[in-house]
Coordinates of N, CA and C in Angstrom, one line a residue:
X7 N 8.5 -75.4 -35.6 CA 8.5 -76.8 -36.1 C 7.2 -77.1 -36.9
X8 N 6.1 -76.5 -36.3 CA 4.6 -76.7 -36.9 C 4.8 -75.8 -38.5
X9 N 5.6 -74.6 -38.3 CA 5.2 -74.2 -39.6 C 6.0 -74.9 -40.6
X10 N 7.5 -75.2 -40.5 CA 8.2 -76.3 -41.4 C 7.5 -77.4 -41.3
X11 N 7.0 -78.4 -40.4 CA 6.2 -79.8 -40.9 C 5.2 -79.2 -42.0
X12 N 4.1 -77.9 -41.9 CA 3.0 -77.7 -42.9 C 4.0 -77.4 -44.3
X13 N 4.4 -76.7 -44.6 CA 5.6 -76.5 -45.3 C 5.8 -77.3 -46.3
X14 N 6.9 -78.4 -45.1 CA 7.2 -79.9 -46.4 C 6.3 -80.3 -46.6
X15 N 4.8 -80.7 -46.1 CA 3.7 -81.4 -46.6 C 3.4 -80.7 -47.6
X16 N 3.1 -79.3 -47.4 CA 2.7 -78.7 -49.0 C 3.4 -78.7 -50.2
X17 N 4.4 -78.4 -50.3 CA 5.4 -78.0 -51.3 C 5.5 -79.4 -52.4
X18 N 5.5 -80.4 -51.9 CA 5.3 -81.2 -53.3 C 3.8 -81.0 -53.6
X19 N 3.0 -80.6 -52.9 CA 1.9 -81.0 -53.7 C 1.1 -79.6 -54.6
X20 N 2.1 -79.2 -54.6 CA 2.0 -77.7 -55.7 C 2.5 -77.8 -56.6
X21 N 2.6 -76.7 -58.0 CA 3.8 -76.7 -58.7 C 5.1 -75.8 -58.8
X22 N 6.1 -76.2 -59.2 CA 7.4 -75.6 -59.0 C 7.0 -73.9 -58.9
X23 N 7.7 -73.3 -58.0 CA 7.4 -71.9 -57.9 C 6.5 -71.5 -57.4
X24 N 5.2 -72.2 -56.8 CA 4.1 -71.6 -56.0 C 4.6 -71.1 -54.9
X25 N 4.2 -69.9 -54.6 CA 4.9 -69.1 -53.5 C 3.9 -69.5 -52.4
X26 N 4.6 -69.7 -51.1 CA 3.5 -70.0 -49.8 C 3.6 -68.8 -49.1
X27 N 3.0 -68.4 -48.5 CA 2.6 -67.4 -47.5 C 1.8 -67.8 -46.3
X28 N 2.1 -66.5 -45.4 CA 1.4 -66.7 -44.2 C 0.5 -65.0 -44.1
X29 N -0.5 -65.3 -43.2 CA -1.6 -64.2 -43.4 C -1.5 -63.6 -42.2
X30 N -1.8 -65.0 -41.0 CA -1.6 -64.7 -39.4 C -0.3 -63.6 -38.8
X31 N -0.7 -62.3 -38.9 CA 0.7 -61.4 -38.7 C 1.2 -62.3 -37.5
X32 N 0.5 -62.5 -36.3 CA 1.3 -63.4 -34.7 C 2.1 -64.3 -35.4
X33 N 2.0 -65.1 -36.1 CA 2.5 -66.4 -36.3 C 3.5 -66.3 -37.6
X34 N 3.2 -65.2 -38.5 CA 4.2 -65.2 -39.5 C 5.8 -65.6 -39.4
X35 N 6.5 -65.1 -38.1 CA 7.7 -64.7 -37.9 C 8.0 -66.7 -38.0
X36 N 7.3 -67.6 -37.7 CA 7.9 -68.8 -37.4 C 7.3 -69.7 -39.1
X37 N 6.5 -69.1 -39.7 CA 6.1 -69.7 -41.1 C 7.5 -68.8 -41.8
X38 N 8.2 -67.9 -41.9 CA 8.7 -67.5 -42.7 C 10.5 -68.5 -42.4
X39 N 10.4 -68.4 -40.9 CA 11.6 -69.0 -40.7 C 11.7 -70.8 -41.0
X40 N 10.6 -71.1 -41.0 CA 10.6 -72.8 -41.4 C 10.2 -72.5 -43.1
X41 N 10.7 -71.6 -43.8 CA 10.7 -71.6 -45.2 C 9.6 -70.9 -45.8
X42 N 8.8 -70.2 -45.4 CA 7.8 -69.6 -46.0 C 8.4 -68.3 -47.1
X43 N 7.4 -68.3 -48.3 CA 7.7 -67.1 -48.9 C 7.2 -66.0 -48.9
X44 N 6.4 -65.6 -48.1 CA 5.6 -64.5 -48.1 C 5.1 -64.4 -46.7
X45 N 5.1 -62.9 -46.3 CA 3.8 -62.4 -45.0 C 2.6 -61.6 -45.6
X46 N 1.5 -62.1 -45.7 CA 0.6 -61.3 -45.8 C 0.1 -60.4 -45.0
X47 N 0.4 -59.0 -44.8 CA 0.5 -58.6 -43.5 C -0.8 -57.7 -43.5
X48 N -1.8 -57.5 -42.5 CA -2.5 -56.1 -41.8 C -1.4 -55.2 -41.6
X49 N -0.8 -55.7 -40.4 CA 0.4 -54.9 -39.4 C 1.0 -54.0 -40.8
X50 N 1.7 -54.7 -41.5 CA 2.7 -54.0 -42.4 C 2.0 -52.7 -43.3
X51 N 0.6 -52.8 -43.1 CA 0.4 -51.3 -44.1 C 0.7 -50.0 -43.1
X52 N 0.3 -50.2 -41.8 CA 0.5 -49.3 -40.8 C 2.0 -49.0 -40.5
X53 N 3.0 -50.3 -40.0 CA 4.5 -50.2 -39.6 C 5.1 -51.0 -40.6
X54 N 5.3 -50.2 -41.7 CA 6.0 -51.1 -42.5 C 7.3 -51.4 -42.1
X55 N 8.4 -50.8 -41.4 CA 9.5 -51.2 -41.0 C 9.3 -52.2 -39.5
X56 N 8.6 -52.5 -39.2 CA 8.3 -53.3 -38.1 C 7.9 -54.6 -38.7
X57 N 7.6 -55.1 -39.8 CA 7.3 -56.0 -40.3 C 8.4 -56.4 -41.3
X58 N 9.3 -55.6 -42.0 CA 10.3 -55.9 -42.6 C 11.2 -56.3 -41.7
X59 N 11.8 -55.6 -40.3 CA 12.9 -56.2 -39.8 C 12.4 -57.6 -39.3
X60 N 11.5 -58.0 -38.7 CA 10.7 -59.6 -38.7 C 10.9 -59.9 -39.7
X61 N 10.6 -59.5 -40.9 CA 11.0 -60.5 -42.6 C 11.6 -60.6 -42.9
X62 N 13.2 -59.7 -42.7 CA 14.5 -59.3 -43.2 C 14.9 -60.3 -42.3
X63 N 15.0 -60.6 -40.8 CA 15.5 -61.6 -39.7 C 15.5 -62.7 -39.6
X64 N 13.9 -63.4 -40.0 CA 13.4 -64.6 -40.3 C 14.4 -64.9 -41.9
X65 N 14.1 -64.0 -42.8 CA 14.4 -64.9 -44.0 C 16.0 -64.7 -44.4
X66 N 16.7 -64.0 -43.6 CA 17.9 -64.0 -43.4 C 18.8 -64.8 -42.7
X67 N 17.6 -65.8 -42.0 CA 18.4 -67.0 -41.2 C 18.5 -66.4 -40.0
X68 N 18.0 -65.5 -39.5 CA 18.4 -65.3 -38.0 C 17.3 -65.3 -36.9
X69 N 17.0 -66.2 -36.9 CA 15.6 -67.0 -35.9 C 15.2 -66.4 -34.9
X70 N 16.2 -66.0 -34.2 CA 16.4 -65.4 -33.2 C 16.0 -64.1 -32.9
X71 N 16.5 -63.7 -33.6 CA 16.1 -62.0 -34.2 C 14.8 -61.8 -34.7
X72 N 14.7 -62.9 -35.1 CA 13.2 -62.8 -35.6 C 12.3 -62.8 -34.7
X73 N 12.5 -63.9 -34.0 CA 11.6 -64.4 -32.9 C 11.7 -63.4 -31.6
X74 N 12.4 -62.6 -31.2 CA 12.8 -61.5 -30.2 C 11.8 -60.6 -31.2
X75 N 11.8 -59.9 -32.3 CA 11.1 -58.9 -32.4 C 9.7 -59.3 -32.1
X76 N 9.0 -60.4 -32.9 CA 8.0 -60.8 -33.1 C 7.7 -61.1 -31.5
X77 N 7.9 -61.4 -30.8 CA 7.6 -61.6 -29.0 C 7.6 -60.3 -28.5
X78 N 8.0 -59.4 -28.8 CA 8.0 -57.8 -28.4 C 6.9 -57.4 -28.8
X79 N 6.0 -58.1 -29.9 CA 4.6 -57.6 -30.3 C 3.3 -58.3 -29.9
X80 N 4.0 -59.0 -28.7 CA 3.0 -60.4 -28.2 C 1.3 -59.5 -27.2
X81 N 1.7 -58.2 -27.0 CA 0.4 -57.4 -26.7 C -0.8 -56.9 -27.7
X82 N 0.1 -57.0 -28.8 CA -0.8 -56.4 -30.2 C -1.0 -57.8 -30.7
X83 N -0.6 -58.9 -30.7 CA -1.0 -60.3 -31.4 C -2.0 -60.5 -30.6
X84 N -2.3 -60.5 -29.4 CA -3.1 -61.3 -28.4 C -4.7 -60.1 -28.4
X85 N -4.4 -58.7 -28.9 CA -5.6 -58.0 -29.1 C -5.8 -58.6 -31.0
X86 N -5.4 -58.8 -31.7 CA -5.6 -59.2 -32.9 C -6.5 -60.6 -32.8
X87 N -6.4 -61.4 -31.5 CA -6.3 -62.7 -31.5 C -7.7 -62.1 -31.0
X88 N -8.2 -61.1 -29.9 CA -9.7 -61.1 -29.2 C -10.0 -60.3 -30.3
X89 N -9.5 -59.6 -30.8 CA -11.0 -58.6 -31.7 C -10.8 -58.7 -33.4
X90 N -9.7 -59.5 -33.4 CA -9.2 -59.4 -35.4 C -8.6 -58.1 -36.0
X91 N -7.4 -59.0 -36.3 CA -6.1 -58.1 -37.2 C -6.8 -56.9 -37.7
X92 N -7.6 -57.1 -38.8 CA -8.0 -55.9 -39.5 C -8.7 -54.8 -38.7
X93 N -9.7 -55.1 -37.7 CA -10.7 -53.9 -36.4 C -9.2 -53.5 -35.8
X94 N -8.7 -53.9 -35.3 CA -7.4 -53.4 -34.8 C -6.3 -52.7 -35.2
X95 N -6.1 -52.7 -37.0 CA -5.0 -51.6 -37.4 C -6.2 -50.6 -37.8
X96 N -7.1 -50.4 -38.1 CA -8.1 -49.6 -38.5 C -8.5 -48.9 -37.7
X97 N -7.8 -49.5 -35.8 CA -8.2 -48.3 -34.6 C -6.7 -48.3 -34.6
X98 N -5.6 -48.5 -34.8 CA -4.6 -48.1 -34.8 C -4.1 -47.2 -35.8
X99 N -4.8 -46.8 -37.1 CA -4.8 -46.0 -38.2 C -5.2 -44.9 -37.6
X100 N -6.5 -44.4 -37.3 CA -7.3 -43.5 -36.7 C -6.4 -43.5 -35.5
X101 N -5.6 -43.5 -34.6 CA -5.0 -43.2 -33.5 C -4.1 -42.6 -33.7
X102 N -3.4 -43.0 -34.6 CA -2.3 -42.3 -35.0 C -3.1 -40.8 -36.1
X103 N -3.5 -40.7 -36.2 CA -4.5 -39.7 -37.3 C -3.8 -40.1 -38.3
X104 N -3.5 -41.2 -38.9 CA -3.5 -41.6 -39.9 C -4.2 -41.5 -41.5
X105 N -5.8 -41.8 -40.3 CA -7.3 -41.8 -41.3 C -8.1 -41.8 -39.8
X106 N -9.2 -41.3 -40.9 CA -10.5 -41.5 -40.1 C -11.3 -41.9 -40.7
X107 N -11.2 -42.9 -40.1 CA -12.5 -44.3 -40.9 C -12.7 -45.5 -40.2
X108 N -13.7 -45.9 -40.9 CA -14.3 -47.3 -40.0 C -14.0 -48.5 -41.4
X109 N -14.2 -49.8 -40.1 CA -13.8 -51.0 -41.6 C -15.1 -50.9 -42.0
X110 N -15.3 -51.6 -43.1 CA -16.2 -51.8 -44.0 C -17.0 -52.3 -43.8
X111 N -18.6 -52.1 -43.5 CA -19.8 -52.7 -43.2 C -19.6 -54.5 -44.1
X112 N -20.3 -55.3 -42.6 CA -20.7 -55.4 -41.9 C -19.6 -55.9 -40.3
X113 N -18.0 -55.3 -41.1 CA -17.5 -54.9 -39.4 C -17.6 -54.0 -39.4
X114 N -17.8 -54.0 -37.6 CA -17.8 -52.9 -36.7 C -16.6 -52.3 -36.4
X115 N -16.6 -51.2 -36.1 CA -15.1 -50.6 -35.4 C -15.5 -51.3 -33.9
X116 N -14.2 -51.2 -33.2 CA -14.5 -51.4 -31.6 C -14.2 -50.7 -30.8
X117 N -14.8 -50.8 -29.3 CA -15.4 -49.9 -28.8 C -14.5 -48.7 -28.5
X118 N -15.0 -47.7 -27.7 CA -14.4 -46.6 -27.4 C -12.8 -47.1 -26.3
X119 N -13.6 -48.0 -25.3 CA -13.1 -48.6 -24.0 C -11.2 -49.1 -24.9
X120 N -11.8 -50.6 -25.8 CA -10.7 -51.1 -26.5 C -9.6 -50.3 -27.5
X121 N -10.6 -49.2 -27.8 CA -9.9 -48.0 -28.6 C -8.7 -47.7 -28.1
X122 N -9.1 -47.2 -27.0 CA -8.0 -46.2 -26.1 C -6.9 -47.3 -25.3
X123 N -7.3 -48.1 -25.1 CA -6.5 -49.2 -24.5 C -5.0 -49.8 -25.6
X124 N -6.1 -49.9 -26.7 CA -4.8 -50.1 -28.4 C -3.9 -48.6 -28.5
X125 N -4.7 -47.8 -28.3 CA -4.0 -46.5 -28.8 C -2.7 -46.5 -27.6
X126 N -3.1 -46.4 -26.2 CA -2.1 -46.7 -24.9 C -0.5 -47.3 -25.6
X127 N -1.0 -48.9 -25.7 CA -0.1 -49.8 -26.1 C 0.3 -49.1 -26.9
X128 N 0.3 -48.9 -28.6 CA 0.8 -48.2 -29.3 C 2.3 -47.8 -29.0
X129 N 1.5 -46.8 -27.9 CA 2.7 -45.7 -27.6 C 3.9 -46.0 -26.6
X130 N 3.5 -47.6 -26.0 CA 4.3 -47.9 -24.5 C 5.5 -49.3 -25.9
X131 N 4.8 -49.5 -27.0 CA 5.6 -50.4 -28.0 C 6.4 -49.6 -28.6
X132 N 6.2 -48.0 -29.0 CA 7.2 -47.3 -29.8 C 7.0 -47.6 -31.0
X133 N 6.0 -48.0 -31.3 CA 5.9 -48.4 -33.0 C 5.6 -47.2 -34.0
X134 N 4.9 -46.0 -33.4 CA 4.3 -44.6 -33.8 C 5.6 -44.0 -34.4

């Protein structure tokens, strides 16, 4: 409901065609379903099919669907939420041997401890 109220407030005060989006990967699934046009995703460069069936569900009208996958990823939203989206697919890149790399000064990668803890989850979500 919060993402449709922000929604109708905005949309007249744009012009025709301005595309709205959401950035917040946790909270996308409910801005897309109250009319949003876009996810700006972290998540989606790593699992790109894990972020389309969320986008395909939401913007296909099926709320539900939406909202079930998006709650299945409420362990990876809530580390996004303590350390930030971006330090977290960047230790989920490198986990998967994806890459080996650090984000870009002046972030830090995180620690060894939270590393292995993301890398764990990972594999208990089936996202790999």
């Amino acid at each position: 409901a919060e993402a449709t109220a922000e929604l109708v407030a905005l949309r007249p005060r744009l012009p025709a065609g301005f595309s709205l989006g959401y950035s917040s990967d946790a909270n996308a699934a409910e801005g897309l379903i109250g009319g949003g046009d876009a996810w700006h995703s972290v998540l989606a460069g790593t699992f790109p099919q894990t972020a389309l069936a969320i986008a395909h569900a939401a913007q296909g009208g099926d709320a539900a669907e939406a909202r079930r996958l998006n709650a299945r990823l409420k362990p990876l939203w809530a580390l996004f939420s303590a350390h930030g989206g971006l330090r977290v697919v960047y230790t989920v890149a490198n986990a998967l041997g994806l890459v080996s790399a650090a984000p870009p000064r002046p972030i830090l990668p995180l620690q060894d401890e939270v590393a292995a803890h993301i890398a764990a989850l990972i594999q208990t979500l089936e996202l790999a």
